[in-house]
Short mmCIF file of C-alpha atoms and ligand atoms in Angstrom, two decimals:
data_model
loop_
_atom_site.label_atom_id
_atom_site.label_comp_id
_atom_site.label_asym_id
_atom_site.label_seq_id
_atom_site.Cartn_x
_atom_site.Cartn_y
_atom_site.Cartn_z
CA MET A 47 -0.06 0.02 0.02
CA GLU A 48 1.19 3.52 -0.78
CA ARG A 49 2.79 5.31 2.12
CA LEU A 50 2.68 9.19 2.33
CA TYR A 51 5.17 11.40 4.35
CA LEU A 52 4.85 14.95 5.34
CA GLY A 53 7.95 17.07 5.34
CA ILE A 54 8.42 20.38 7.17
CA GLU A 55 11.42 22.71 6.70
CA THR A 56 11.89 26.03 8.54
CA SER A 57 15.56 26.11 9.24
CA CYS A 58 16.25 29.52 7.75
CA ASP A 59 14.06 31.99 6.01
CA ASP A 60 11.88 29.71 3.67
CA THR A 61 8.79 28.06 5.02
CA SER A 62 8.14 24.77 3.18
CA CYS A 63 5.77 21.72 3.42
CA ALA A 64 5.61 18.70 1.04
CA ILE A 65 3.96 15.36 0.73
CA TYR A 66 6.19 12.51 -0.58
CA SER A 67 4.82 9.14 -1.65
CA ASP A 68 7.03 5.98 -1.64
CA GLU A 69 5.36 4.96 -4.97
CA ARG A 70 4.85 8.41 -6.77
CA GLY A 71 7.72 10.58 -5.34
CA VAL A 72 6.81 14.18 -4.68
CA VAL A 73 2.99 14.61 -4.58
CA VAL A 74 2.82 18.27 -3.49
CA HIS A 75 5.58 20.77 -2.61
CA ARG A 76 5.09 24.41 -1.54
CA THR A 77 7.79 26.82 -0.41
CA ALA A 78 6.99 30.29 0.67
CA ALA A 79 10.04 32.70 0.53
CA GLN A 80 10.13 35.57 3.04
CA LEU A 81 10.55 38.70 1.17
CA GLU A 82 10.84 40.98 4.17
CA HIS A 83 14.60 40.09 4.34
CA LEU A 84 15.23 41.81 0.97
CA ARG A 85 15.01 45.21 2.76
CA TYR A 86 17.72 44.29 5.18
CA GLY A 87 20.06 42.58 2.67
CA GLY A 88 20.17 39.43 4.76
CA VAL A 89 18.18 37.11 6.99
CA VAL A 90 16.92 38.67 10.29
CA PRO A 91 16.37 35.63 12.67
CA GLU A 92 13.48 37.24 14.66
CA ILE A 93 11.61 38.29 11.49
CA ALA A 94 12.23 34.75 9.99
CA SER A 95 10.68 32.92 13.06
CA ARG A 96 7.68 35.28 13.20
CA SER A 97 7.13 34.74 9.48
CA HIS A 98 7.21 30.96 9.90
CA MET A 99 4.50 31.25 12.52
CA ARG A 100 2.29 33.12 10.24
CA THR A 101 3.00 30.95 7.13
CA LEU A 102 3.40 27.32 8.31
CA MET A 103 -0.21 26.44 9.28
CA PRO A 104 -1.87 27.69 6.09
CA LEU A 105 0.96 26.04 3.92
CA TYR A 106 0.36 22.74 5.81
CA GLU A 107 -3.38 22.91 5.15
CA THR A 108 -2.74 23.62 1.46
CA VAL A 109 -0.47 20.57 0.86
CA MET A 110 -2.75 18.21 2.81
CA ALA A 111 -5.79 19.43 0.86
CA GLU A 112 -3.96 19.19 -2.54
CA ALA A 113 -2.67 15.73 -1.68
CA ARG A 114 -6.15 14.64 -0.26
CA VAL A 115 -4.65 13.16 2.70
CA ALA A 116 -5.91 13.04 6.31
CA LEU A 117 -3.35 13.52 9.09
CA ALA A 118 -3.92 10.11 10.75
CA SER A 119 -3.22 8.35 7.46
CA LEU A 120 0.24 9.70 6.97
CA ALA A 121 3.03 7.10 7.38
CA GLY A 122 5.33 9.69 8.96
CA ILE A 123 6.36 13.25 9.54
CA GLY A 124 9.91 14.51 8.94
CA VAL A 125 10.99 17.85 10.22
CA THR A 126 14.42 19.64 9.93
CA ASN A 127 15.65 19.98 13.53
CA GLY A 128 19.10 21.35 12.79
CA PRO A 129 21.42 23.02 11.89
CA GLY A 130 19.76 26.35 11.46
CA LEU A 131 18.33 29.30 13.36
CA THR A 132 16.97 28.04 16.61
CA GLY A 133 13.84 30.27 16.57
CA SER A 134 13.08 29.22 13.02
CA LEU A 135 13.69 25.52 13.70
CA LEU A 136 11.53 25.62 16.89
CA VAL A 137 8.43 26.82 14.89
CA GLY A 138 8.69 23.85 12.56
CA LEU A 139 9.65 21.26 15.18
CA SER A 140 6.82 22.35 17.68
CA PHE A 141 4.37 22.19 14.82
CA ALA A 142 5.53 18.77 13.69
CA LYS A 143 5.36 17.49 17.29
CA ALA A 144 1.77 18.68 17.74
CA LEU A 145 0.75 17.02 14.42
CA SER A 146 2.57 13.79 15.47
CA TYR A 147 0.74 13.80 18.88
CA ALA A 148 -2.67 14.66 17.55
CA GLY A 149 -2.58 12.20 14.67
CA GLY A 150 -0.65 9.45 16.20
CA VAL A 151 1.91 9.62 13.38
CA PRO A 152 5.53 8.64 13.72
CA LEU A 153 7.92 11.67 13.94
CA VAL A 154 11.52 11.89 12.75
CA GLY A 155 14.06 14.75 12.97
CA ILE A 156 16.10 15.33 9.80
CA HIS A 157 19.58 16.86 9.57
CA HIS A 158 19.31 19.69 7.07
CA ILE A 159 22.50 18.49 5.15
CA GLU A 160 21.04 15.05 4.70
CA GLY A 161 17.96 16.65 3.31
CA HIS A 162 20.01 18.58 0.72
CA ILE A 163 21.93 15.34 -0.31
CA LEU A 164 18.69 13.40 -0.65
CA ALA A 165 17.11 16.18 -2.81
CA ASN A 166 19.00 14.33 -5.52
CA ALA A 167 16.94 11.19 -4.73
CA LEU A 168 13.81 13.13 -5.80
CA GLU A 169 15.07 12.93 -9.31
CA GLY A 170 15.57 9.07 -9.30
CA PRO A 171 17.41 6.37 -7.44
CA LEU A 172 20.86 7.45 -6.16
CA ASP A 173 23.84 5.90 -7.86
CA LEU A 174 26.05 4.91 -4.79
CA PRO A 175 28.67 5.15 -3.46
CA ALA A 176 28.92 8.79 -4.40
CA LEU A 177 30.54 12.13 -3.46
CA ALA A 178 28.12 14.89 -2.73
CA LEU A 179 29.04 18.63 -2.62
CA VAL A 180 26.58 20.43 -0.44
CA VAL A 181 26.97 24.19 -1.22
CA SER A 182 24.42 26.59 0.30
CA GLY A 183 24.25 29.82 2.33
CA GLY A 184 25.05 28.12 5.54
CA HIS A 185 27.20 25.12 4.44
CA THR A 186 30.05 23.95 2.23
CA GLN A 187 30.75 20.27 2.65
CA LEU A 188 32.15 17.48 0.54
CA MET A 189 30.55 14.25 1.73
CA HIS A 190 31.16 10.59 0.94
CA VAL A 191 27.75 8.78 0.66
CA GLU A 192 28.27 5.13 0.90
CA ALA A 193 24.61 4.46 1.18
CA ILE A 194 21.54 6.42 2.38
CA GLY A 195 22.24 6.88 6.02
CA ARG A 196 26.00 6.15 5.75
CA TYR A 197 27.93 9.49 5.47
CA ARG A 198 31.51 10.65 5.93
CA ILE A 199 32.67 14.23 5.81
CA VAL A 200 35.59 14.51 3.40
CA GLY A 201 36.09 18.28 3.57
CA ALA A 202 34.36 21.41 4.68
CA THR A 203 34.72 25.16 4.71
CA ARG A 204 37.08 26.60 7.39
CA ASP A 205 35.25 29.90 7.44
CA ASP A 206 32.38 31.24 5.18
CA ALA A 207 30.10 29.01 3.10
CA ALA A 208 30.21 29.34 -0.65
CA GLY A 209 26.72 30.83 -0.71
CA GLU A 210 27.66 33.18 1.99
CA ALA A 211 30.68 34.44 -0.16
CA PHE A 212 28.22 34.98 -2.97
CA ASP A 213 25.85 36.87 -0.75
CA LYS A 214 28.61 39.06 0.85
CA ILE A 215 30.27 39.89 -2.52
CA GLY A 216 26.85 40.64 -3.94
CA LYS A 217 26.32 43.14 -1.06
CA LEU A 218 29.74 44.76 -1.81
CA LEU A 219 28.69 45.19 -5.36
CA GLY A 220 25.29 46.63 -4.32
CA LEU A 221 23.37 43.75 -5.83
CA PRO A 222 20.04 42.58 -4.42
CA PHE A 223 19.95 39.66 -1.88
CA PRO A 224 20.54 36.82 -2.24
CA GLY A 225 23.77 37.48 -3.96
CA GLY A 226 24.23 34.20 -5.75
CA PRO A 227 21.65 34.51 -8.50
CA ALA A 228 22.38 38.25 -8.87
CA ILE A 229 26.16 37.60 -9.26
CA GLU A 230 25.50 34.85 -11.79
CA ARG A 231 23.35 37.27 -13.83
CA ALA A 232 25.94 40.15 -13.55
CA ALA A 233 28.76 37.79 -14.49
CA ARG A 234 27.22 37.03 -17.88
CA GLU A 235 28.19 40.62 -18.90
CA GLY A 236 31.71 40.47 -17.48
CA SER A 237 35.13 38.85 -18.12
CA ARG A 238 36.19 36.00 -15.88
CA ASP A 239 39.79 37.28 -15.87
CA ALA A 240 38.98 40.92 -15.41
CA PHE A 241 40.39 40.69 -11.88
CA ASP A 242 42.86 38.19 -10.35
CA PHE A 243 41.27 37.04 -7.16
CA PRO A 244 42.86 34.45 -4.77
CA ARG A 245 42.04 30.72 -4.64
CA SER A 246 42.71 29.84 -1.03
CA LEU A 247 44.17 26.47 -0.07
CA ARG A 248 44.96 25.78 -3.80
CA GLY A 249 47.62 23.17 -4.30
CA THR A 250 47.50 22.03 -0.76
CA GLY A 251 46.54 18.47 -0.02
CA THR A 252 43.55 19.39 2.07
CA TYR A 253 39.92 18.80 1.01
CA ASP A 254 38.82 21.84 2.99
CA PHE A 255 37.63 25.13 1.55
CA SER A 256 38.19 28.73 2.55
CA PHE A 257 36.30 31.73 1.16
CA SER A 258 37.04 34.61 3.54
CA GLY A 259 40.28 35.56 1.78
CA LEU A 260 38.37 36.01 -1.40
CA LYS A 261 35.75 38.17 0.23
CA THR A 262 38.46 40.45 1.65
CA ALA A 263 40.32 40.62 -1.60
CA VAL A 264 37.04 41.61 -3.39
CA ARG A 265 36.26 44.27 -0.68
CA LEU A 266 39.78 45.87 -1.11
CA ARG A 267 39.47 45.80 -4.90
CA VAL A 268 36.03 47.37 -4.84
CA GLU A 269 37.22 50.11 -2.43
CA SER A 270 40.24 50.88 -4.71
CA LEU A 271 38.05 51.15 -7.81
CA GLY A 272 36.18 54.08 -6.50
CA ALA A 273 32.96 54.58 -8.54
CA LEU A 274 31.74 51.12 -9.50
CA THR A 275 30.39 51.41 -13.11
CA PRO A 276 28.12 48.39 -14.27
CA SER A 277 30.91 47.21 -16.46
CA LEU A 278 33.39 47.02 -13.53
CA ALA A 279 30.82 45.38 -11.38
CA SER A 280 30.14 42.69 -13.88
CA GLY A 281 33.96 42.10 -14.23
CA VAL A 282 34.21 41.74 -10.41
CA ALA A 283 31.14 39.40 -10.41
CA ALA A 284 32.49 37.18 -13.18
CA SER A 285 35.95 36.94 -11.66
CA ALA A 286 34.81 36.28 -8.13
CA GLN A 287 32.30 33.61 -9.39
CA GLU A 288 35.14 32.00 -11.30
CA ALA A 289 37.36 31.95 -8.14
CA ILE A 290 34.58 30.35 -6.05
CA VAL A 291 33.94 27.80 -8.78
CA ASP A 292 37.64 27.02 -9.12
CA MET A 293 37.92 26.27 -5.44
CA LEU A 294 34.89 23.97 -5.46
CA VAL A 295 36.01 22.09 -8.55
CA GLU A 296 39.64 21.62 -7.38
CA LYS A 297 38.75 20.11 -4.08
CA SER A 298 36.09 17.90 -5.63
CA VAL A 299 38.51 16.47 -8.25
CA LEU A 300 41.09 15.93 -5.55
CA ALA A 301 38.62 14.07 -3.33
CA LEU A 302 37.76 11.91 -6.35
CA SER A 303 41.31 10.75 -6.67
CA GLU A 304 41.00 9.06 -3.29
CA ALA A 305 37.40 7.85 -3.15
CA ARG A 306 36.01 5.26 -5.53
CA VAL A 307 32.59 6.54 -6.39
CA ARG A 308 29.98 5.93 -9.05
CA HIS A 309 28.58 9.36 -9.22
CA PHE A 310 28.98 13.02 -8.10
CA TYR A 311 25.94 14.94 -6.77
CA LEU A 312 25.61 18.69 -6.24
CA ALA A 313 23.30 19.93 -3.74
CA GLY A 314 22.15 23.17 -1.86
CA GLY A 315 21.30 26.62 -3.20
CA VAL A 316 24.70 27.19 -4.95
CA ALA A 317 24.12 24.01 -7.03
CA ALA A 318 21.61 26.23 -9.03
CA ASN A 319 24.77 28.03 -10.44
CA GLY A 320 25.21 27.41 -14.16
CA ARG A 321 28.91 28.01 -14.22
CA LEU A 322 29.50 25.65 -11.31
CA ARG A 323 27.48 22.96 -13.16
CA GLU A 324 29.30 23.58 -16.33
CA ARG A 325 32.74 23.44 -14.84
CA MET A 326 32.06 20.48 -12.64
CA SER A 327 30.54 18.48 -15.51
CA GLU A 328 33.67 19.23 -17.66
CA ALA A 329 36.15 18.31 -14.99
CA LEU A 330 34.42 15.08 -13.97
CA GLU A 331 33.53 13.85 -17.45
CA ALA A 332 37.20 13.69 -18.12
CA ARG A 333 37.44 11.37 -15.15
CA HIS A 334 34.34 9.38 -16.33
CA VAL A 335 32.30 10.26 -13.23
CA PRO A 336 28.68 11.45 -14.06
CA VAL A 337 27.49 14.57 -12.37
CA SER A 338 23.93 15.60 -11.51
CA TRP A 339 21.99 17.96 -9.46
CA PRO A 340 18.47 18.51 -8.35
CA ARG A 341 15.99 20.87 -10.31
CA PRO A 342 16.27 24.45 -9.04
CA GLU A 343 13.31 24.22 -6.53
CA TYR A 344 14.98 21.27 -4.83
CA CYS A 345 18.47 22.88 -4.77
CA THR A 346 17.32 25.66 -2.40
CA ASP A 347 15.69 24.89 0.92
CA ASN A 348 12.55 22.85 0.44
CA ALA A 349 10.51 20.27 2.41
CA ALA A 350 10.36 17.63 -0.37
CA MET A 351 13.89 16.55 0.48
CA ILE A 352 12.90 16.43 4.14
CA ALA A 353 9.88 14.22 3.48
CA CYS A 354 11.99 11.93 1.24
CA ALA A 355 14.65 11.57 4.03
CA ALA A 356 11.79 10.93 6.48
CA ARG A 357 10.59 8.03 4.31
CA HIS A 358 14.12 6.46 4.54
CA HIS A 359 14.46 6.89 8.30
CA ILE A 360 10.98 5.72 9.14
CA SER A 361 11.10 2.65 6.78
CA ALA A 362 14.30 1.74 8.49
CA GLY A 363 12.44 1.96 11.87
CA ARG A 364 14.25 5.20 13.05
CA THR A 365 11.78 7.52 14.70
CA ASP A 366 12.10 10.19 17.38
CA GLY A 367 9.91 10.90 20.40
CA LEU A 368 8.26 14.12 21.51
CA SER A 369 11.35 15.05 23.51
CA LEU A 370 13.26 15.75 20.17
CA ASN A 371 15.05 19.03 20.27
CA THR A 372 16.64 21.55 17.81
CA PHE A 373 20.41 21.98 17.37
CA PRO A 374 21.95 25.17 15.94
CA ARG A 375 25.01 23.47 14.42
CA GLY A 376 26.60 19.99 14.27
CA ALA A 377 27.85 17.56 11.54
CA LEU A 378 25.73 15.04 9.83
CA SER A 379 26.47 11.58 11.18
CA SER A 380 25.66 8.09 9.88
CA TRP A 381 22.43 6.41 11.26
CA ALA A 382 22.32 3.29 9.16
O1 KG4 B 698 20.20 25.97 0.21
P1 KG4 B 698 19.79 27.37 0.42
O2 KG4 B 698 18.47 27.75 -0.08
O3 KG4 B 698 19.83 27.82 1.92
C1 KG4 B 698 20.71 27.38 2.86
O4 KG4 B 698 20.63 26.19 3.39
O5 KG4 B 698 21.66 28.16 3.19
O6 KG4 B 698 21.01 28.29 -0.22
C2 KG4 B 698 20.89 29.64 -0.31
C3 KG4 B 698 22.17 30.16 -0.90
C4 KG4 B 698 22.30 31.66 -0.97
O7 KG4 B 698 23.63 31.96 -0.40
C5 KG4 B 698 22.28 31.99 -2.40
O8 KG4 B 698 23.04 33.13 -2.71
C6 KG4 B 698 22.83 30.76 -3.14
O9 KG4 B 698 22.29 29.71 -2.35
N1 KG4 B 698 22.41 30.69 -4.51
C7 KG4 B 698 23.20 30.77 -5.53
C8 KG4 B 698 22.50 30.68 -6.67
N2 KG4 B 698 21.18 30.55 -6.33
C9 KG4 B 698 21.18 30.46 -4.88
N3 KG4 B 698 24.54 30.90 -5.56
C10 KG4 B 698 25.22 31.01 -6.76
N4 KG4 B 698 24.45 30.97 -7.95
C11 KG4 B 698 23.14 30.83 -7.92
N5 KG4 B 698 22.43 30.77 -9.14
ZN1 ZN B 699 19.86 24.63 2.99
#
């Protein structure tokens, strides 16, 4: 019999609910972006949690009505319980607990990074073992995925996340938030070698990343340029994007030389970047490793990936009780 899972994601600024079927895949997925943050050029935690409080209940009612499913007939509820903003996570977790209690439905807390990795499973069965590069506003991690539930961190950022670098550089260039898509658009008009920006940790044996040196180099360069014309801004955007992509590709290729994998998966908001996809495909094709990524709505934060993860946990018998708590940070560990 078909089993349906509800996913809830409120770890940062997007409020998202989805229903996932073990037979049909994603049945309904709705994400509401919080536009208030545009005015501040970044996510304001207090505004984010208040907005989740307003949006979550109607969003839940919409997905349940569209999927024509009653609470008590769900096979499980998955909710992101970390890492993320505590106030935001608590809104989703408290709501999920209330639903679990009222409907007698199993509950499971999902690590946000596992959600991003499993966004790739929404597109078809995963080809494992694989390497996954999770690149978002809050995370930059290279993970070895032996099986669903068996993860090992290969490398991670030592300072800013790749998305955070895009966002901060976007701000320096006066581009709208979030910086990633805005830089990608501006970069189309500029030359990738207009400016020579640093590639930190290049040529060292580490699989780790570092983006704060790039951010500082861009800030100093922008300050030295004085008036920033649109053509100078697109040159900075194209050159900075290339530096970020170079660092991501170099460490991914290096990690492949040590790990035997069948596939390479991109995940997280920065996986929506066309230049990253293009460069990663070129580099890995030469090594005969196929590369794929989720469709754009499953790259950025979404509840479909959380519902899919819940299906795997719950069908393996892994559930949580009502004492489940949130955690602001912490690495993804294996559970299978
Ligand atoms: O996964 P996500 O929605 O949220 C987090 O978990 O952080 O990722 C958001 C990040 C932002 O930093 C945004 O600038 C970046 O993803 N992003 C992009 C693109 N689209 C979103 N970065 C580069 N190019 C893009 N096209
Ligand atoms: Zn995310």
